[in-house]
Short mmCIF file of C-alpha atoms in Angstrom, two decimals:
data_model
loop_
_atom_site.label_atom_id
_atom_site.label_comp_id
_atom_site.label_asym_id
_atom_site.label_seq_id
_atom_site.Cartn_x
_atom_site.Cartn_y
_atom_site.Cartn_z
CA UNK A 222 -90.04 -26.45 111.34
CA UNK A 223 -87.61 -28.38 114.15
CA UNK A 224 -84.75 -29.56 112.90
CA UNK A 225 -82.18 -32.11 113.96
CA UNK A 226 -80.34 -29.92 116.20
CA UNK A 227 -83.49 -29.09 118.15
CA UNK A 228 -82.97 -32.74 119.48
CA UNK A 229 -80.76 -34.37 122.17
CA UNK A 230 -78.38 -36.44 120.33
CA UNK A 231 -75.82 -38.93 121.53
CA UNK A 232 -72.44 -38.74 121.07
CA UNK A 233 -70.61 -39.85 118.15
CA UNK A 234 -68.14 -41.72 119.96
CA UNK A 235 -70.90 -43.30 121.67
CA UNK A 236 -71.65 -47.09 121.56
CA UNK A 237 -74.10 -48.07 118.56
CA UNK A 238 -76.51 -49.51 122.00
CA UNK A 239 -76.33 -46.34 123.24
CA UNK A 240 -76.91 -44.29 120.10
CA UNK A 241 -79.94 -46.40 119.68
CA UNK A 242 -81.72 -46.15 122.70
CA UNK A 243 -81.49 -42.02 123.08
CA UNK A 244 -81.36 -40.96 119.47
CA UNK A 245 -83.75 -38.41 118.78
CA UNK A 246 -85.03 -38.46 122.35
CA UNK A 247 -85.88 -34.29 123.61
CA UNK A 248 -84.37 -32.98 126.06
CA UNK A 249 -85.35 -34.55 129.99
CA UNK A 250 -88.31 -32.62 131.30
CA UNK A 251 -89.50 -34.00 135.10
CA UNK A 252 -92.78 -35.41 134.63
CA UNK A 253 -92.12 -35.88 130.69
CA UNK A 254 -92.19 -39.89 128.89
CA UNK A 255 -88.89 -40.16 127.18
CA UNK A 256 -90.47 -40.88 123.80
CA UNK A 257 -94.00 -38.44 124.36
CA UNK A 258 -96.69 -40.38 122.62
CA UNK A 259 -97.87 -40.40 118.89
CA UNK A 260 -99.56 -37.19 117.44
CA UNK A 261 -102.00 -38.32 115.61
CA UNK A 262 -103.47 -34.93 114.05
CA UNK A 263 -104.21 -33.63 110.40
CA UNK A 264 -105.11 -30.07 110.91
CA UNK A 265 -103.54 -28.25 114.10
CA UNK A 266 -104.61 -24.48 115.82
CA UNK A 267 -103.18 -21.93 113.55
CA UNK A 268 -102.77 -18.13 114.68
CA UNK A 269 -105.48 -16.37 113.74
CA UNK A 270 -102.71 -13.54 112.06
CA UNK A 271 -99.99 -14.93 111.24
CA UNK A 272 -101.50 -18.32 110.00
CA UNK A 273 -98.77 -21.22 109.25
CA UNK A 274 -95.30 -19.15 109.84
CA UNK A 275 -96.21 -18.96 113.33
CA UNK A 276 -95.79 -22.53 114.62
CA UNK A 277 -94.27 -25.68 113.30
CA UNK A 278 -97.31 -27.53 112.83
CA UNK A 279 -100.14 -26.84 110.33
CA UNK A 280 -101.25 -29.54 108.50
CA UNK A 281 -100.61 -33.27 109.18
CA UNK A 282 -99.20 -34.28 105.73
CA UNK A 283 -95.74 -31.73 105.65
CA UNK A 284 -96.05 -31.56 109.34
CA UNK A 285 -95.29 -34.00 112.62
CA UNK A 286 -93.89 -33.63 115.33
CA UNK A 287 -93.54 -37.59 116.42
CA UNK A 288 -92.50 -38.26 112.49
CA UNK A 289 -89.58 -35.09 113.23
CA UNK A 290 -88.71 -37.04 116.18
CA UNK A 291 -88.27 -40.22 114.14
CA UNK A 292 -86.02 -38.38 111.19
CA UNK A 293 -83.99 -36.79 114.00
CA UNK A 294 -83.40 -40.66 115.54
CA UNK A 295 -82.21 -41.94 112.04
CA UNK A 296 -80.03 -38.84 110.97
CA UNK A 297 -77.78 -39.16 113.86
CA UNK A 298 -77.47 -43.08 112.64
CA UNK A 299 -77.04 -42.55 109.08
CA UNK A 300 -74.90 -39.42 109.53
CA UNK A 301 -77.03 -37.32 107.42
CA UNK A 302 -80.65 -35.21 106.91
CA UNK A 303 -83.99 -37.80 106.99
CA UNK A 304 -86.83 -38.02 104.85
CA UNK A 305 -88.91 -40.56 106.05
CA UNK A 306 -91.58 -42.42 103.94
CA UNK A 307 -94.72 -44.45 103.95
CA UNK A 308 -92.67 -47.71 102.63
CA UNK A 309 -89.32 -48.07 101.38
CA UNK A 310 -91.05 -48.27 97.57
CA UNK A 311 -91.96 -44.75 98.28
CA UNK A 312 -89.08 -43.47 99.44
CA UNK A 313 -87.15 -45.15 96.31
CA UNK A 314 -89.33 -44.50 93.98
CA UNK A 315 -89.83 -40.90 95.50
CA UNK A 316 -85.86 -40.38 95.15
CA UNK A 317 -85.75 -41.54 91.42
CA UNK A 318 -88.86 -39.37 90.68
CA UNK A 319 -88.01 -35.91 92.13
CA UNK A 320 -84.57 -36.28 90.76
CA UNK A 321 -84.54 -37.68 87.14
CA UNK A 322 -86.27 -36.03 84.35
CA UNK A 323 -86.58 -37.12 80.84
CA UNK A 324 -83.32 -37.24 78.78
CA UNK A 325 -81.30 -38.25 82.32
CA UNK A 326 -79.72 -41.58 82.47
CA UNK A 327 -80.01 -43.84 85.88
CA UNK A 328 -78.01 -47.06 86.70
CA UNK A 329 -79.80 -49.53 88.44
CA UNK A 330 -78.90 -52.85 90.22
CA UNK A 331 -79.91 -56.23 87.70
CA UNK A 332 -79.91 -58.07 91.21
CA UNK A 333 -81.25 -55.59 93.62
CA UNK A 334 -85.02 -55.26 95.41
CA UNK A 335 -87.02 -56.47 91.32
CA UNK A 336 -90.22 -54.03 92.33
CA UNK A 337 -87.61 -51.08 91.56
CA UNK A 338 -86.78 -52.66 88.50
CA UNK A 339 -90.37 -53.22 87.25
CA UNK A 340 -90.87 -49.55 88.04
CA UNK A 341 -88.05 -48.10 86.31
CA UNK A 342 -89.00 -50.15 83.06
CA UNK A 343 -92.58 -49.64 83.42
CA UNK A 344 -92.54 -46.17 84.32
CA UNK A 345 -89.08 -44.32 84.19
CA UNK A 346 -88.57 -45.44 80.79
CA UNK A 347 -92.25 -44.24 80.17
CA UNK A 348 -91.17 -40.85 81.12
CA UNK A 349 -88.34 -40.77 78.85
CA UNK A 350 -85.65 -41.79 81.12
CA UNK A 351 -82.94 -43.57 80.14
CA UNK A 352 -82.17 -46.99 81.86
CA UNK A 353 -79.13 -48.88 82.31
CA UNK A 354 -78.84 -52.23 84.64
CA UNK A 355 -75.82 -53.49 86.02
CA UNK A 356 -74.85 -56.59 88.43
CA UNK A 357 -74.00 -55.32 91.97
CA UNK A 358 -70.68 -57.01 91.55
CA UNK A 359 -69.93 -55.36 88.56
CA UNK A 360 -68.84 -54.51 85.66
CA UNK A 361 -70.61 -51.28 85.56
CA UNK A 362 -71.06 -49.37 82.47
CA UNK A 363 -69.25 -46.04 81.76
CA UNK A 364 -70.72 -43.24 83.80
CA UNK A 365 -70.37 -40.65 81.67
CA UNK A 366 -73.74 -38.58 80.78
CA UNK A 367 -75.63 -40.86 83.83
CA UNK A 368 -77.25 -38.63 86.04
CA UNK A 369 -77.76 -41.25 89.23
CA UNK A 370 -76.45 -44.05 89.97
CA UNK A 371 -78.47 -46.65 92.17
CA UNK A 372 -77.08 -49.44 94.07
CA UNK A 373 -78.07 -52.06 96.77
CA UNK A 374 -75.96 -53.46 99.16
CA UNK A 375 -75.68 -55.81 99.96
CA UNK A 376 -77.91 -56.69 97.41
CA UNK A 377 -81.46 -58.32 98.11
CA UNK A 378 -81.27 -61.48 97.71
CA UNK A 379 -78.26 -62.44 96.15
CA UNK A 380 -75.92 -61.04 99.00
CA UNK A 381 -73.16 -59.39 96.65
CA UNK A 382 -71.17 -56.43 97.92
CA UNK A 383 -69.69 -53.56 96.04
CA UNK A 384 -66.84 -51.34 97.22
CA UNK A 385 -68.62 -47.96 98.08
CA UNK A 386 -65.75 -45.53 98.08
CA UNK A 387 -64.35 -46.73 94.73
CA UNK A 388 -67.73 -46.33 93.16
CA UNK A 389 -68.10 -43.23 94.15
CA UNK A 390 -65.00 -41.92 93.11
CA UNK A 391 -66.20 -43.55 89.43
CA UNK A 392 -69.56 -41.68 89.94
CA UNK A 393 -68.48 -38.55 90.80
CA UNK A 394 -65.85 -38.24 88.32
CA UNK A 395 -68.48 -38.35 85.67
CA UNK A 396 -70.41 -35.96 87.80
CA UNK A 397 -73.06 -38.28 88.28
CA UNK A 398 -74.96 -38.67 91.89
CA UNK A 399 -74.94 -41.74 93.86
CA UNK A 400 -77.56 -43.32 95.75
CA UNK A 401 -77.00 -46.38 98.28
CA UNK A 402 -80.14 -48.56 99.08
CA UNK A 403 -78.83 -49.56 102.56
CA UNK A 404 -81.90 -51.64 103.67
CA UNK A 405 -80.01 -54.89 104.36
CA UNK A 406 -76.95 -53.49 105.88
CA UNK A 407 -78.55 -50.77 108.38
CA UNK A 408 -76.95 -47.59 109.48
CA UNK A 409 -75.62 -50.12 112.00
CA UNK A 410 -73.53 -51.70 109.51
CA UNK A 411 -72.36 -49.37 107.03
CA UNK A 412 -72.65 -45.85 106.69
CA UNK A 413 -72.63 -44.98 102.99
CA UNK A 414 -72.41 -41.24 103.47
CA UNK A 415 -69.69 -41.80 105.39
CA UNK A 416 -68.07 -43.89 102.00
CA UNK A 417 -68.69 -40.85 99.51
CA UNK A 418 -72.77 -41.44 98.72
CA UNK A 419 -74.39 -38.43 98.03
CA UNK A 420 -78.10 -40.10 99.21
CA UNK A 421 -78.90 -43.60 101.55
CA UNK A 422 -82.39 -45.21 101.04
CA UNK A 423 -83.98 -47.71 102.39
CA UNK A 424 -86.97 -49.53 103.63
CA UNK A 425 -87.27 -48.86 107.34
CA UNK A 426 -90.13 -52.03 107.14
CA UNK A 427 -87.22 -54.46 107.64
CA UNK A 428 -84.31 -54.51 110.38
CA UNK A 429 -84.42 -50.81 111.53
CA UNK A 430 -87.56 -51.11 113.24
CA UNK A 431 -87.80 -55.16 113.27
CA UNK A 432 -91.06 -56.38 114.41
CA UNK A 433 -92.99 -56.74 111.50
CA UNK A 434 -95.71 -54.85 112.30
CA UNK A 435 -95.30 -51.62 110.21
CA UNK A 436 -94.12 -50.02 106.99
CA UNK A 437 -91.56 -47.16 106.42
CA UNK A 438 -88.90 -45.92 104.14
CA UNK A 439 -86.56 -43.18 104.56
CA UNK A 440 -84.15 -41.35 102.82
CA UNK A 441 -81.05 -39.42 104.47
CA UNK A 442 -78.88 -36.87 102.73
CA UNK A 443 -76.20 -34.44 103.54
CA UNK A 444 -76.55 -32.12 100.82
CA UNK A 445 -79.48 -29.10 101.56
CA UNK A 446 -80.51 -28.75 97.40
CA UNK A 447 -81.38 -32.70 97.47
CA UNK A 448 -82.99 -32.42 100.70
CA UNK A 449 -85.21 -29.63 99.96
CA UNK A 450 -85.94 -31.46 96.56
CA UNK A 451 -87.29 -34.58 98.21
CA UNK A 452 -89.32 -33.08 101.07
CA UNK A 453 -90.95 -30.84 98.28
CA UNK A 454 -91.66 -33.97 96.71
CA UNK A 455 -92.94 -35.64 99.86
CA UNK A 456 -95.20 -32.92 100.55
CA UNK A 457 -96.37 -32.61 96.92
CA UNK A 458 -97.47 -36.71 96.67
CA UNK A 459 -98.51 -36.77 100.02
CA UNK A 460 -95.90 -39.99 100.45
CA UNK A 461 -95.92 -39.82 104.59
CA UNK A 462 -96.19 -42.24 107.00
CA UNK A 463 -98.81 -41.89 110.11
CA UNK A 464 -97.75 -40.55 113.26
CA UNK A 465 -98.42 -43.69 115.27
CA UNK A 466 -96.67 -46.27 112.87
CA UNK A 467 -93.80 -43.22 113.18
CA UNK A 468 -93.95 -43.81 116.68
CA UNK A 469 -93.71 -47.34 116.38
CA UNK A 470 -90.20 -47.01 114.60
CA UNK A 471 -88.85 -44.73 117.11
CA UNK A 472 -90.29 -46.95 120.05
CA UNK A 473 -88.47 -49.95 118.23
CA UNK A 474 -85.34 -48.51 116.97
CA UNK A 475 -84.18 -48.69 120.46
CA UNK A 476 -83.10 -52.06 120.23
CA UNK A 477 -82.00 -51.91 116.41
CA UNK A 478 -77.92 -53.08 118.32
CA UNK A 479 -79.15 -55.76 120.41
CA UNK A 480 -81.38 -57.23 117.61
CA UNK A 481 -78.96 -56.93 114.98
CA UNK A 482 -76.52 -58.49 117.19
CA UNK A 483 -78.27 -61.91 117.55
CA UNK A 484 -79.15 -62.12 114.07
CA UNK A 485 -76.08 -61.98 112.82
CA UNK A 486 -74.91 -64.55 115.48
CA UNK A 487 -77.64 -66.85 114.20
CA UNK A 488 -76.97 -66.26 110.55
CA UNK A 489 -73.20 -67.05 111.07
CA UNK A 490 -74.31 -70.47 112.99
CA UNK A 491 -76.52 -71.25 110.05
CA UNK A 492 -74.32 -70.41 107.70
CA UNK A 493 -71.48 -72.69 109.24
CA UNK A 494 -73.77 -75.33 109.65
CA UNK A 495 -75.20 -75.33 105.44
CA UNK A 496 -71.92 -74.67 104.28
CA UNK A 497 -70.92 -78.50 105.02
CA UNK A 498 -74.02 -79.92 103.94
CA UNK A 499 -74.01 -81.66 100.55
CA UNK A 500 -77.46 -81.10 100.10
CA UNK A 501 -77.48 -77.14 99.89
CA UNK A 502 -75.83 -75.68 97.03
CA UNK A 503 -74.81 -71.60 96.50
CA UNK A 504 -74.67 -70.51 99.90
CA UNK A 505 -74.19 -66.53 99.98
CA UNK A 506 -73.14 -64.86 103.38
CA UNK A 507 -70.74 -62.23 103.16
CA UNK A 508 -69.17 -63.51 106.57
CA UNK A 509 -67.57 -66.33 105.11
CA UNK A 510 -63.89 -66.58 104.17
CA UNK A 511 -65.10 -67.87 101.17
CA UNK A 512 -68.02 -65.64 100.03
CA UNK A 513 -67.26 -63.85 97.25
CA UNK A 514 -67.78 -60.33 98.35
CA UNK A 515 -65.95 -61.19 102.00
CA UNK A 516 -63.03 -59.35 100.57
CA UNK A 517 -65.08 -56.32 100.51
CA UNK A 518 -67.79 -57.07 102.98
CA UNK A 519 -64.73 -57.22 105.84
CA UNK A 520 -63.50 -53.84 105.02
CA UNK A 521 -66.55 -51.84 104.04
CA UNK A 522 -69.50 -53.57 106.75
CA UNK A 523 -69.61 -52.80 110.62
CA UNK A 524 -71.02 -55.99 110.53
CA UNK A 525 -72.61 -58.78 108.57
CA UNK A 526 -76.26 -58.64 108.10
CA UNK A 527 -78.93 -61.74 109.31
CA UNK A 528 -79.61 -62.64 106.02
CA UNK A 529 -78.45 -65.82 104.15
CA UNK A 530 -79.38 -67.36 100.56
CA UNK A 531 -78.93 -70.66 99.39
CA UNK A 532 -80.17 -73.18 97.04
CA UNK A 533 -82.69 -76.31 97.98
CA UNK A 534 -82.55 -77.51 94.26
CA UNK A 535 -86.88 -77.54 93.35
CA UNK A 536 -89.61 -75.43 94.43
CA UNK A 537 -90.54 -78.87 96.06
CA UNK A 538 -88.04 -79.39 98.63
CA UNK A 539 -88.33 -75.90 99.65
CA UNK A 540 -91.97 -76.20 101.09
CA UNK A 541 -91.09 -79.63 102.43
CA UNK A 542 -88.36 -78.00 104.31
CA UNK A 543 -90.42 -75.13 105.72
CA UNK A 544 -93.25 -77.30 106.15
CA UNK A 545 -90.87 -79.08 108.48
CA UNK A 546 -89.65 -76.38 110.25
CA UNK A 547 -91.00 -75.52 114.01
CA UNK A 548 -88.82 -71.96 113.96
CA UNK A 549 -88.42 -70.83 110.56
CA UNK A 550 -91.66 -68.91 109.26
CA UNK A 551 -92.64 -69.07 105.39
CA UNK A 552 -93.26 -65.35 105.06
CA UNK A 553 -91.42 -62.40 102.77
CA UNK A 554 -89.52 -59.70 103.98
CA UNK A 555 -86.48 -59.83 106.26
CA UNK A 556 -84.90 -58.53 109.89
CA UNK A 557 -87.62 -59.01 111.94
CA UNK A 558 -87.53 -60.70 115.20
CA UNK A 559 -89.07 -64.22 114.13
CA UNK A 560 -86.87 -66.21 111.39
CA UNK A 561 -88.01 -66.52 107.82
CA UNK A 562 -87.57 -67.59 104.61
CA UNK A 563 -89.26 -67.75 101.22
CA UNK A 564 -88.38 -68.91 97.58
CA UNK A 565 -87.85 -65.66 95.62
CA UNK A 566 -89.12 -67.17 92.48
CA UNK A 567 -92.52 -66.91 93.28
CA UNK A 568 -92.43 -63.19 94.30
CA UNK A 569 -90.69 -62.13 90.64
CA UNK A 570 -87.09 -62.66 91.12
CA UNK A 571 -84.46 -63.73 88.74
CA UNK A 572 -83.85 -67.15 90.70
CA UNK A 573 -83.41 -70.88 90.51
CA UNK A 574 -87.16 -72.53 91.18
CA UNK A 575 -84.89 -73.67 95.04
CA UNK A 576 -83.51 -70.37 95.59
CA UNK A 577 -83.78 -69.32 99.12
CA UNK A 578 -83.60 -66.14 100.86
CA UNK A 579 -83.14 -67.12 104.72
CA UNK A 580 -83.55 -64.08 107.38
CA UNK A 581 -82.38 -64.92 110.91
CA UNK A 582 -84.47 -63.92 113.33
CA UNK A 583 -83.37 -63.63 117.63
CA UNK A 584 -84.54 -66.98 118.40
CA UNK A 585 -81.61 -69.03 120.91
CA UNK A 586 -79.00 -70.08 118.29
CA UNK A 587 -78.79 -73.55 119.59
CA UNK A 588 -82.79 -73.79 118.76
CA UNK A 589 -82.29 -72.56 115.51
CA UNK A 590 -79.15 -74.61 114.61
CA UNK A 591 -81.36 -77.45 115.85
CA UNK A 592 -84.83 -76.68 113.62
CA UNK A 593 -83.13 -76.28 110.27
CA UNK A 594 -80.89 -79.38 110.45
CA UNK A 595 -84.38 -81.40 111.56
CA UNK A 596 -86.04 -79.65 108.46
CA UNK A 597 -83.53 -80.22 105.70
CA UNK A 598 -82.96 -83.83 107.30
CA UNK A 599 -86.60 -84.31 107.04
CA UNK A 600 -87.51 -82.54 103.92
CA UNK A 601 -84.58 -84.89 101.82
#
């Protein structure tokens, strides 16, 4: 099977634009596309002789060759071996499955993505795994006797931040792994194997590819044992994505630095512009002095993600104000190239009834600035 150094990769020193557009590209060949086109195969030609050893490809569900291309595009960004996934729920739910057994003990995030909470009540604990929650922001529980150690961030929705390399140190002390759900950041904006994580996750659905028309998770790793654990597992449950929505990724990662780029220009806007109004209450966005996790955001994130929460006081004035809106879509989700925003109530959340999570999308800024004043004005 290829690996990442079969592929062309960019530079390290490279520009994140430039990383984007050629990682995991092959080598040139005259007469070649520079992304060749999905495979779309389950069973390929095997050698009548030798039988699988012989070639890389034998059966679509271990084996891809546009889904190898993919993995090879978001190693070089996250710095480390890819896995990916049918969603980001499989990839998660893959990682805490092939890893914990019954008698381990996992930390999870009280204020991170709730369907990984559900699942790790509903089903971890079902399989005799011990579970422990703590806030994002801390304080954390002692790590001794925990065998992983999850955590999301920034966290989805509530935007809080914890210092990577300091929770690591804690983690590994106590010889426990740690795992970094790094959906809202990107490898774009923080690089937690880089900060002393032992395994990134993430759903690939939101921001890395960006145009809401696919799902994908992924997992990256530098160490071989976990990396041979999870593809075992992904092979075993059969947890793969297609090799046309893998091509979709690939084709849209290109512009992952120019995307991420405007949204967090529009967030910023947005956020400077609900900040002074009297009418929105618990505005979260790391990029402001006065966030509480800006302390950490500043040093630890390459930069702030497109995503903003705040508070509209009743389920009420929230559909007034996106029934108002001409830019900002009511939809769930986040980091795709259209704004939206929903009330995370409704989807299971611990949240006020008003709670908003806002995701910027790369409309003009001035447009967007303009819409959500006009729909909070209006929806008063």
């Amino acid at each position: 099977m290829s690996t990442v150094d079969d592929y062309r990769l960019p530079s390290p020193e490279q520009g994140d634009g430039t990383r984007c557009v050629h990682a995991g590209l092959p080598e040139p060949t005259p007469g070649a596309p520079f992304l060749p086109g999905p495979v779309l195969a389950a069973p390929y030609h095997l050698d009548p002789w030798q039988g699988p050893p012989a070639a890389p490809n034998g059966y679509g569900r271990p084996d891809n060759p546009t889904r190898r291309l993919l993995e090879a595009a978001v190693a070089e960004l996250e710095g480390g071996d890819c896995r990916v996934f049918a969603s980001g729920q499989a990839a998660i739910t893959g990682l805490l499955l092939a890893v914990l057994r019954a008698g381990d003990t996992v930390v999870l995030p009280t204020d991170g993505y709730f369907p990984v909470r559900a699942f790790a009540t509903d089903t971890l604990a079902g399989n005799g795994v011990r579970v422990l929650f703590a806030p994002t922001a801390g304080p954390y529980p002692a790590f001794d006797g925990v065998r992983l150690v999850l955590v999301e961030t920034p966290a989805n929705p509530g935007l809080d931040v914890v210092d990577l390399p300091a929770l690591a140190e804690r983690a590994h002390a106590a010889g426990a792994l740690l795992a970094v759900d790094n959906t809202t950041a990107t490898p774009l904006g923080q690089r937690p194997l880089d900060l002393g994580a032992d395994v990134v996750v993430a759903s690939g659905t939101k921001a890395l590819t960006g145009h809401s028309d696919l799902l994908l998770g992924y997992i990256a790793t530098r160490s071989p044992e976990l990396l041979s654990t999870l593809t075992a597992w992904r092979t075993a449950t059969g947890a793969v994505p297609g090799g046309f929505d893998a091509w979709l990724a690939h084709r849209s990662l290109a512009t992952l630095d120019l995307r991420l780029a405007r949204q967090t220009a529009n967030a910023e806007a947005l956020a400077r512009l609900l900040v002074e109004r009297a009418d929105v209450s618990g505005l979260r966005w790391p990029g402001l002095p006065d966030d509480p996790s800006y302390p950490v955001a500043v040093r630890q994130l390459r930069r702030i993600p497109g995503v903003l929460s705040f508070d509209l006081g009743s389920a009420e004035r929230v559909a007034r104000f996106l029934d108002a809106s001409r830019l900002v879509a009511a939809a769930t989700s986040f980091g795709g190239l259209h704004t939206t925003a929903d009330r995370r109530a409704q989807w299971g959340d611990d949240t006020t009834p008003g709670f908003v999570r806002l995701s910027c999308g790369v409309e003009d800024t001035a447009d967007l600035v303009a819409d959500v004043t006009a729909a909070l004005d209006a929806a008063a």
